[in-house]
Coordinates of C-alpha atoms in Angstrom, one line a residue:
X177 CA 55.8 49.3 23.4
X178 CA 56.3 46.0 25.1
X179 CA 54.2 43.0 25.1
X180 CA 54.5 40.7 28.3
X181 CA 53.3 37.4 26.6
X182 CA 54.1 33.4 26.6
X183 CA 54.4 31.1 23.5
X184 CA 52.0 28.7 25.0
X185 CA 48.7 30.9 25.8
X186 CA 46.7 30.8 22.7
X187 CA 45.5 34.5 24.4
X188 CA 49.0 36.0 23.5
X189 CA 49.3 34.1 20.0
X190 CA 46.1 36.2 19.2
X191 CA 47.9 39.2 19.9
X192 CA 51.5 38.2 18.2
X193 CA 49.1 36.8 14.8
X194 CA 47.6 40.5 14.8
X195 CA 51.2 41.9 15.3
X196 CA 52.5 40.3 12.1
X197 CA 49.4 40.4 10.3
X198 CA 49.1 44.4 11.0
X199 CA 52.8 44.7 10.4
X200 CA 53.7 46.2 13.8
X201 CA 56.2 43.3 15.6
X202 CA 59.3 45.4 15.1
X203 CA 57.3 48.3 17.2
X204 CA 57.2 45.8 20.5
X205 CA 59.6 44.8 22.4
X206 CA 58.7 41.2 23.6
X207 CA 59.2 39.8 27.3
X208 CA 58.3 36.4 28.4
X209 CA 56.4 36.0 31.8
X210 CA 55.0 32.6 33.6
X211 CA 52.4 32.1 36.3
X212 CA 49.3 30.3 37.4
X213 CA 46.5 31.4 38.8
X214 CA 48.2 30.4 42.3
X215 CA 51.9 31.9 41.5
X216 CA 52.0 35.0 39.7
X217 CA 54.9 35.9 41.2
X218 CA 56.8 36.6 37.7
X219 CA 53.8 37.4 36.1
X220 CA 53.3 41.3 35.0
X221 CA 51.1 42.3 38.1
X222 CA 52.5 46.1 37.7
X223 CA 50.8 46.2 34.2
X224 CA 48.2 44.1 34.7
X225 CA 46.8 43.6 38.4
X226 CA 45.1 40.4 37.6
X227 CA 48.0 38.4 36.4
X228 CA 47.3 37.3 33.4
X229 CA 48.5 37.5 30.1
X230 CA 48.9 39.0 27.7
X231 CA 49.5 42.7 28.7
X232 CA 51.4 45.7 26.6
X233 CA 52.8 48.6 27.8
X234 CA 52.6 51.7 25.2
X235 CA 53.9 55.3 25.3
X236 CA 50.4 56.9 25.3
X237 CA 48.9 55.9 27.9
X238 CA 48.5 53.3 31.0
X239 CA 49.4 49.8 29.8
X240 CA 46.3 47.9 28.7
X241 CA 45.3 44.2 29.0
X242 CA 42.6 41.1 27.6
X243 CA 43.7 40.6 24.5
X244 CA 40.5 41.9 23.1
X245 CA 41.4 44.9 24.1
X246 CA 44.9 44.8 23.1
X247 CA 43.9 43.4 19.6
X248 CA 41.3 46.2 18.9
X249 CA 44.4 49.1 20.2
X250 CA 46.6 47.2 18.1
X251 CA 43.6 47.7 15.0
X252 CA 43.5 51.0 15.5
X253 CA 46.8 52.0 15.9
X254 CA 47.0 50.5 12.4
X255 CA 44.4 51.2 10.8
X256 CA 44.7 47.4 9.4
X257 CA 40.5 47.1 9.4
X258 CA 40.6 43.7 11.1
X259 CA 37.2 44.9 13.0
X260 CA 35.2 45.8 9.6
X261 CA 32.2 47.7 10.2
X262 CA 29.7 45.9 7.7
X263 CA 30.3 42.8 9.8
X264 CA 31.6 44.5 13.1
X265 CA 28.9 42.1 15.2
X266 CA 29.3 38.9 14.1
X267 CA 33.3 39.3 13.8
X268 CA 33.2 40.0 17.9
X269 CA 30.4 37.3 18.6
X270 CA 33.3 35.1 16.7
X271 CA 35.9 36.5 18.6
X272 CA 34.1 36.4 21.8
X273 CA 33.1 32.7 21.0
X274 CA 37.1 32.0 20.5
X275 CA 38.1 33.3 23.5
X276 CA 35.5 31.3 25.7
X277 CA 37.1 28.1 23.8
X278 CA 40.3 29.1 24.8
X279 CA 39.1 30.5 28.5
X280 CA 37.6 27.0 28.8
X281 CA 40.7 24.4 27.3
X282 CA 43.2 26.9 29.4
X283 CA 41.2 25.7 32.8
X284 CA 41.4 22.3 32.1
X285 CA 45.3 22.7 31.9
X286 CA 44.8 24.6 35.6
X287 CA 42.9 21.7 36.6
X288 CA 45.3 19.1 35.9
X289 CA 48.1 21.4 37.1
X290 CA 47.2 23.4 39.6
X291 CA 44.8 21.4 41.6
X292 CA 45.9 18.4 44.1
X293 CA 45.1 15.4 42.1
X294 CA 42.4 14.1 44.9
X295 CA 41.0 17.6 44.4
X296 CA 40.5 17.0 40.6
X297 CA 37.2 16.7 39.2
X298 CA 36.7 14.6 35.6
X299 CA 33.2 15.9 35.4
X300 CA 34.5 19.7 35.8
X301 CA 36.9 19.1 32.9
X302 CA 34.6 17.4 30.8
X303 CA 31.9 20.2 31.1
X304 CA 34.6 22.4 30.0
X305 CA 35.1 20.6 27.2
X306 CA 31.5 20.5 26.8
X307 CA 31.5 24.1 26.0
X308 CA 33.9 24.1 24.0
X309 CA 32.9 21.5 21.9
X310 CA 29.2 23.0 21.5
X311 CA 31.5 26.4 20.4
X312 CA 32.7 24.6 18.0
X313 CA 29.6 22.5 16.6
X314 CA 28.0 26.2 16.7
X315 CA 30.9 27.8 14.3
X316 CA 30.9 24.8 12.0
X317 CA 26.5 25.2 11.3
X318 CA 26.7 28.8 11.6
X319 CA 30.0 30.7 11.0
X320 CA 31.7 29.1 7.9
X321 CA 30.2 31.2 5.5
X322 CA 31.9 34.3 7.8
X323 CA 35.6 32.2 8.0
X324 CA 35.7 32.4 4.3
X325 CA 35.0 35.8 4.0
X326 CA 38.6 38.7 4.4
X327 CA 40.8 38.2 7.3
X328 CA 39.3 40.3 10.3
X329 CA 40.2 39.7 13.9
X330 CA 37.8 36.8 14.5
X331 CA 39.8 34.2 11.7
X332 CA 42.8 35.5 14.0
X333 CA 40.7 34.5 17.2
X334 CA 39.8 31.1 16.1
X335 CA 43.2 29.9 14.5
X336 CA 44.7 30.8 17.9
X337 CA 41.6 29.0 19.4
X338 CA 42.0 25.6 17.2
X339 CA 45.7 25.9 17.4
X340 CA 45.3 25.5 21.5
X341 CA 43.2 22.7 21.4
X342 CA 45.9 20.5 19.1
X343 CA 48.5 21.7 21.3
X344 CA 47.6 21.2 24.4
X345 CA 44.2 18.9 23.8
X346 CA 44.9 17.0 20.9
X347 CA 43.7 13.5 22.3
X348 CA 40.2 14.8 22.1
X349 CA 40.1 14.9 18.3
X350 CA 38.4 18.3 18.2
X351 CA 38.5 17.1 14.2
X352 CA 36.0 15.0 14.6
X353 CA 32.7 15.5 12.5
X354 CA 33.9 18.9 11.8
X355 CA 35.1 18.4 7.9
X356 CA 34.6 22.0 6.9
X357 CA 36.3 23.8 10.3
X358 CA 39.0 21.0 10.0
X359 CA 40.0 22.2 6.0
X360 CA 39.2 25.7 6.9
X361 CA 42.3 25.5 10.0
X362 CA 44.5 23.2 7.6
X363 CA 44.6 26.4 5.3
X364 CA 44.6 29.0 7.6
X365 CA 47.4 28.0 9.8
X366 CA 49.7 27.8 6.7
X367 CA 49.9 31.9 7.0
X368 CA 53.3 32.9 7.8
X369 CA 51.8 34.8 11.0
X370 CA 50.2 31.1 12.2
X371 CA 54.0 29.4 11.3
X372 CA 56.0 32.3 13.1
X373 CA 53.7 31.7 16.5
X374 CA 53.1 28.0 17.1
X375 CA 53.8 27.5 20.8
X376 CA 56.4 26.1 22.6
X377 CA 56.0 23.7 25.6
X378 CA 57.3 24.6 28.8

């Protein structure tokens, strides 16, 4: 297999956590790609006709992309249980709830970079951050108990998540009034799969 990917989208750190978490990096053969939404000229476009990443070619079929889809291949291929069915729906509400954080802190990068700077809107960044700050005031109230629970796919999903926000957000204390999420990422970004894929500025 091969997993087109860049260190800095938390959408590919989801997908190289579950790689070392399911024990299955040594089966992938990794190759950077870059792009924006306006230049996806070395992005993966054969393998994934919306240019994005992440996207993984595999030897039994058409390459697959979204890295929900590729995490839950990935699960399967495994048989690791990261999508448990006792708590199947809430551990994809959680995951889905990740990847709208990361969805929305990866457009206010795009803002900043992509748009002229007469173009670019404060109040569209901050209503970004909007939702992503009521994503997180809604896993703090209602999700904890879940975090705590086994590793499944959505503790994967939101590490990535809260990993994203200090590395590319980190002046808008996502910490804040958040005690038990804060304590809860502290520990879980200790796991050797968290340390092997912190992201790399470019």
């Amino acid at each position: 297999m091969q997993l087109y990917y860049a260190s800095a989208s938390p959408f590919a750190r989801k997908v190289m956590v579950t790689l070392h978490e399911t024990g299955q990096l040594d089966d992938v053969e990794l190759l950077t790609a870059t792009g924006t939404p306006l230049d996806a000229t070395d992005m993966p476009t054969a393998h994934n006709p919306l240019g994005k990443l992440p996207a993984l070619t595999r030897p039994d079929g058409p390459a697959i992309y979204d890295s929900r889809v590729i995490c839950r291949y990935l699960d399967a291929r495994a048989d690791s249980g990261l999508y448990p069915d006792r708590t199947l729906w809430e551990t994809l509400t959680l995951e889905a709830t990740a990847d709208g954080i990361m969805d929305a802190a990866v457009l206010m990068v795009y803002e900043g970079r992509c748009r002229p700077e007469n173009l670019q809107s404060a109040d569209w960044v901050n209503g970004q951050w909007d939702k992503i700050s009521r994503a997180l005031d809604a896993i703090t109230t209602r999700w904890m108990s879940h975090l705590a629970g086994p590793l499944d796919m959505s503790h994967i999903a939101i590490g990535s998540a809260l990993g994203y926000l200090d590395f590319r957000h980190d002046d808008r204390n996502w910490r804040k009034g958040r005690d038990a999420l804060d304590d809860w990422f502290a520990s879980f970004a200790e796991r050797p799969a968290m340390k092997a894929t912190r992201p790399v500025a470019v």
